[in-house]
CSV table of C-alpha atoms and ligand atoms in Angstrom, one decimal:
chain,number,residue,atom,x,y,z
A,14,UNK,CA,0.0,0.0,0.0
A,15,UNK,CA,1.3,3.5,-0.9
A,16,UNK,CA,1.8,5.9,2.0
A,17,UNK,CA,0.3,9.3,1.4
A,18,UNK,CA,-0.7,12.5,3.1
A,19,UNK,CA,-4.3,13.5,2.8
A,20,UNK,CA,-5.2,17.1,2.5
A,21,UNK,CA,-8.9,17.9,2.5
A,22,UNK,CA,-10.2,21.2,1.2
A,23,UNK,CA,-13.1,22.8,-0.6
A,24,UNK,CA,-12.6,21.2,-3.9
A,25,UNK,CA,-14.6,18.9,-6.3
A,26,UNK,CA,-12.0,16.4,-7.5
A,27,UNK,CA,-9.2,14.3,-6.2
A,28,UNK,CA,-5.6,15.3,-7.1
A,29,UNK,CA,-2.4,13.4,-6.7
A,30,UNK,CA,1.0,14.9,-6.2
A,31,UNK,CA,4.5,13.4,-5.9
A,32,UNK,CA,6.7,15.9,-4.1
A,33,UNK,CA,10.4,16.5,-4.8
A,34,UNK,CA,11.4,14.2,-1.9
A,35,UNK,CA,9.1,11.5,-3.2
A,36,UNK,CA,6.3,11.9,-0.7
A,37,UNK,CA,2.8,11.5,-2.0
A,38,UNK,CA,0.0,14.0,-1.3
A,39,UNK,CA,-3.6,13.6,-2.1
A,40,UNK,CA,-5.9,16.6,-2.2
A,41,UNK,CA,-9.5,15.6,-1.7
A,42,UNK,CA,-13.0,17.1,-1.2
A,43,UNK,CA,-14.0,17.5,2.4
A,44,UNK,CA,-16.4,14.6,2.4
A,45,UNK,CA,-14.7,12.1,0.0
A,46,UNK,CA,-14.8,8.7,1.7
A,47,UNK,CA,-11.5,7.3,2.7
A,48,UNK,CA,-11.9,4.1,0.7
A,49,UNK,CA,-12.6,6.2,-2.4
A,50,UNK,CA,-9.4,8.1,-1.8
A,51,UNK,CA,-7.5,4.8,-1.2
A,52,UNK,CA,-8.9,3.3,-4.4
A,53,UNK,CA,-7.8,6.4,-6.3
A,54,UNK,CA,-4.3,6.1,-5.0
A,55,UNK,CA,-4.1,2.4,-5.7
A,56,UNK,CA,-5.3,2.9,-9.3
A,57,UNK,CA,-2.4,5.4,-9.9
A,58,UNK,CA,0.3,3.2,-8.3
A,59,UNK,CA,2.3,2.8,-11.5
A,60,UNK,CA,2.3,6.6,-12.2
A,61,UNK,CA,3.3,7.3,-8.6
A,62,UNK,CA,6.4,5.0,-8.7
A,63,UNK,CA,7.3,6.5,-12.1
A,64,UNK,CA,7.2,10.0,-10.6
A,65,UNK,CA,9.2,8.9,-7.6
A,66,UNK,CA,11.9,7.4,-9.7
A,67,UNK,CA,12.1,10.6,-11.8
A,68,UNK,CA,12.4,12.7,-8.7
A,69,UNK,CA,15.1,10.5,-7.3
A,70,UNK,CA,17.2,10.6,-10.4
A,71,UNK,CA,17.0,14.4,-10.7
A,72,UNK,CA,20.2,16.1,-9.7
A,73,UNK,CA,19.6,18.0,-6.6
A,74,UNK,CA,21.4,21.0,-5.1
A,75,UNK,CA,23.0,20.2,-1.8
A,76,UNK,CA,23.7,23.0,0.6
A,77,UNK,CA,26.7,21.8,2.5
A,78,UNK,CA,30.5,22.0,2.6
A,79,UNK,CA,32.0,20.5,-0.5
A,80,UNK,CA,28.9,20.6,-2.6
A,81,UNK,CA,29.0,22.0,-6.1
A,82,UNK,CA,27.3,25.3,-6.9
A,83,UNK,CA,27.2,26.6,-10.5
A,84,UNK,CA,27.8,30.3,-11.0
A,85,UNK,CA,27.8,31.9,-14.4
A,86,UNK,CA,28.3,28.4,-15.9
A,87,UNK,CA,31.3,27.5,-13.7
A,88,UNK,CA,31.2,24.9,-10.9
A,89,UNK,CA,32.2,26.4,-7.6
A,90,UNK,CA,32.8,24.4,-4.4
A,91,UNK,CA,30.8,25.4,-1.4
A,92,UNK,CA,33.2,26.3,1.5
A,93,UNK,CA,30.9,26.6,4.5
A,94,UNK,CA,32.0,27.8,7.8
A,95,UNK,CA,30.5,29.3,11.0
A,96,UNK,CA,30.2,33.1,11.6
A,97,UNK,CA,28.2,36.1,10.7
A,98,UNK,CA,26.4,35.7,7.4
A,99,UNK,CA,28.7,36.4,4.5
A,100,UNK,CA,29.0,35.0,1.0
A,101,UNK,CA,31.8,35.6,-1.5
A,102,UNK,CA,33.5,34.0,-4.5
A,103,UNK,CA,37.2,33.2,-3.9
A,104,UNK,CA,38.8,31.4,-6.8
A,105,UNK,CA,36.9,28.2,-7.4
A,106,UNK,CA,35.2,28.4,-4.0
A,107,UNK,CA,32.0,30.0,-2.9
A,108,UNK,CA,32.7,30.9,0.7
A,109,UNK,CA,29.6,30.9,2.8
A,110,UNK,CA,29.6,31.9,6.4
A,111,UNK,CA,26.4,31.4,8.4
A,112,UNK,CA,25.6,31.2,12.1
A,113,UNK,CA,24.4,27.6,11.6
A,114,UNK,CA,26.7,25.9,9.0
A,115,UNK,CA,25.1,22.5,9.5
A,116,UNK,CA,21.7,23.7,8.5
A,117,UNK,CA,21.3,23.3,4.8
A,118,UNK,CA,18.3,25.6,4.9
A,119,UNK,CA,20.3,28.4,6.3
A,120,UNK,CA,23.1,27.9,3.8
A,121,UNK,CA,20.6,27.9,1.0
A,122,UNK,CA,19.0,31.1,2.3
A,123,UNK,CA,22.3,32.9,2.5
A,124,UNK,CA,23.4,31.8,-1.0
A,125,UNK,CA,20.0,32.7,-2.6
A,126,UNK,CA,20.1,36.1,-1.0
A,127,UNK,CA,23.6,36.6,-2.3
A,128,UNK,CA,22.6,35.3,-5.8
A,129,UNK,CA,19.7,37.7,-5.9
A,130,UNK,CA,22.0,40.7,-5.1
A,131,UNK,CA,24.5,39.5,-7.8
A,132,UNK,CA,21.7,39.1,-10.4
A,133,UNK,CA,20.5,42.6,-10.7
A,134,UNK,CA,23.6,44.4,-12.1
A,135,UNK,CA,24.4,41.4,-14.4
A,136,UNK,CA,20.8,41.3,-15.7
A,137,UNK,CA,20.6,45.1,-16.2
A,138,UNK,CA,23.9,44.9,-18.1
A,139,UNK,CA,22.5,42.2,-20.5
A,140,UNK,CA,19.4,44.3,-21.1
A,141,UNK,CA,21.5,47.5,-21.7
A,142,UNK,CA,23.6,45.7,-24.3
A,143,UNK,CA,20.7,44.2,-26.2
A,144,UNK,CA,18.1,47.0,-25.9
A,145,UNK,CA,19.5,49.7,-28.3
A,146,UNK,CA,17.9,48.1,-31.4
A,147,UNK,CA,14.6,47.8,-29.7
A,148,UNK,CA,14.9,51.5,-28.6
A,149,UNK,CA,15.4,52.3,-32.3
A,150,UNK,CA,12.1,50.7,-33.0
A,151,UNK,CA,10.4,53.0,-30.5
A,152,UNK,CA,10.1,50.7,-27.5
A,153,UNK,CA,10.5,51.8,-23.9
A,154,UNK,CA,13.1,49.9,-21.9
A,155,UNK,CA,11.3,47.5,-19.7
A,156,UNK,CA,12.0,47.6,-15.9
A,157,UNK,CA,13.8,44.6,-14.4
A,158,UNK,CA,12.3,42.4,-11.8
A,159,UNK,CA,14.5,39.6,-10.5
A,160,UNK,CA,12.4,36.6,-9.4
A,161,UNK,CA,12.8,33.1,-8.0
A,162,UNK,CA,10.7,31.1,-10.4
A,163,UNK,CA,10.2,27.3,-10.6
A,164,UNK,CA,9.0,26.9,-14.1
A,165,UNK,CA,10.0,29.9,-16.2
A,166,UNK,CA,13.2,31.6,-17.2
A,167,UNK,CA,11.6,34.9,-17.9
A,168,UNK,CA,8.6,36.8,-19.0
A,169,UNK,CA,7.6,40.2,-20.4
A,170,UNK,CA,4.6,41.8,-18.9
A,171,UNK,CA,2.3,44.2,-20.8
A,172,UNK,CA,2.9,46.7,-18.0
A,173,UNK,CA,6.5,47.1,-19.0
A,174,UNK,CA,8.3,44.7,-16.8
A,175,UNK,CA,10.9,42.1,-17.8
A,176,UNK,CA,10.9,39.3,-15.2
A,177,UNK,CA,14.0,37.2,-15.0
A,178,UNK,CA,14.6,34.1,-13.0
A,179,UNK,CA,17.6,34.6,-10.7
A,180,UNK,CA,18.7,31.0,-11.4
A,181,UNK,CA,19.8,32.3,-14.8
A,182,UNK,CA,22.9,33.6,-13.0
A,183,UNK,CA,24.0,29.9,-12.6
A,184,UNK,CA,24.2,29.4,-16.3
A,185,UNK,CA,26.7,30.6,-18.9
A,186,UNK,CA,26.4,34.4,-19.8
A,187,UNK,CA,25.4,33.4,-23.3
A,188,UNK,CA,22.3,31.6,-22.0
A,189,UNK,CA,21.3,34.6,-19.9
A,190,UNK,CA,21.7,36.9,-23.0
A,191,UNK,CA,19.4,34.5,-24.9
A,192,UNK,CA,16.6,34.7,-22.4
A,193,UNK,CA,16.9,38.5,-22.3
A,194,UNK,CA,16.8,38.6,-26.1
A,195,UNK,CA,13.8,36.3,-26.2
A,196,UNK,CA,11.9,38.6,-23.8
A,197,UNK,CA,12.9,41.7,-25.6
A,198,UNK,CA,11.7,40.2,-28.9
A,199,UNK,CA,8.3,40.0,-27.2
A,200,UNK,CA,8.2,43.8,-27.4
A,201,UNK,CA,7.8,43.4,-31.1
A,202,UNK,CA,5.8,40.1,-31.2
A,203,UNK,CA,3.7,39.0,-28.2
A,204,UNK,CA,3.4,35.4,-29.4
A,205,UNK,CA,5.9,32.7,-30.6
A,206,UNK,CA,4.8,32.8,-34.2
A,207,UNK,CA,7.0,33.0,-37.4
A,208,UNK,CA,7.5,36.7,-37.0
A,209,UNK,CA,8.9,36.2,-33.5
A,210,UNK,CA,11.3,33.5,-34.7
A,211,UNK,CA,12.4,35.5,-37.7
A,212,UNK,CA,13.3,38.4,-35.3
A,213,UNK,CA,15.2,36.0,-33.0
A,214,UNK,CA,17.2,34.7,-36.0
A,215,UNK,CA,18.0,38.2,-37.1
A,216,UNK,CA,19.0,39.5,-33.7
A,217,UNK,CA,20.7,36.4,-32.3
A,218,UNK,CA,21.5,33.8,-35.1
A,219,UNK,CA,22.9,31.2,-32.6
A,220,UNK,CA,20.0,31.4,-30.2
A,221,UNK,CA,19.1,27.7,-30.5
A,222,UNK,CA,22.6,26.7,-29.2
A,223,UNK,CA,22.2,29.2,-26.3
A,224,UNK,CA,18.8,27.9,-25.5
A,225,UNK,CA,20.1,24.3,-25.4
A,226,UNK,CA,22.4,25.3,-22.5
A,227,UNK,CA,19.3,25.9,-20.4
A,228,UNK,CA,18.1,22.3,-21.0
A,229,UNK,CA,21.0,20.9,-19.1
A,230,UNK,CA,19.7,20.5,-15.6
A,231,UNK,CA,22.1,22.2,-13.2
A,232,UNK,CA,21.4,21.6,-9.6
A,233,UNK,CA,18.5,24.1,-9.3
A,234,UNK,CA,18.4,26.2,-6.2
B,318,LIG,ZN1,8.3,33.8,-25.0
């Protein structure tokens, strides 16, 4: 029998989730009988174990001394020690000082805060380098918002914001520039139709190779 966590809420249907750590959650309507929930879980057993295997084989970022952390496409070694919170790159090391060095959550928090601070000037620079042509077409420069996103690298809002995933800073600069160019091209074409791709080809002929860099799973923060 599969172990699962049952979460009841105001909803009409059953929903199954396999979390990153392999745990199974079932969301169910308030009054759904337990045996119905159980039958639902049993009927999806094959799918559940498939998802669990997929999760287990996914490379996962560890937040401890000696772990690898990618920064701008280069692997750095986490050098974690105890002290007042401080993060800096030193050669091939990312030195991380935190009050609780044995807590992966606190190391993660310190590194992500640092990554977010590093991201802004680097992302602004990429926009500045690639924006002039779009300015010449009469577009206003979108304002940058650095975000932690699980499923997207970037987006362009109709309200004039370019949202970029801070995890882009872990990939090679060429991949970051690709995402920025992609979003800037949405100033001209809102969809991903032929016009959009023609513009990408014109502005960044090697964009497909750059995009492929993002398909390699790094250890996502
Ligand atoms: Zn797009």
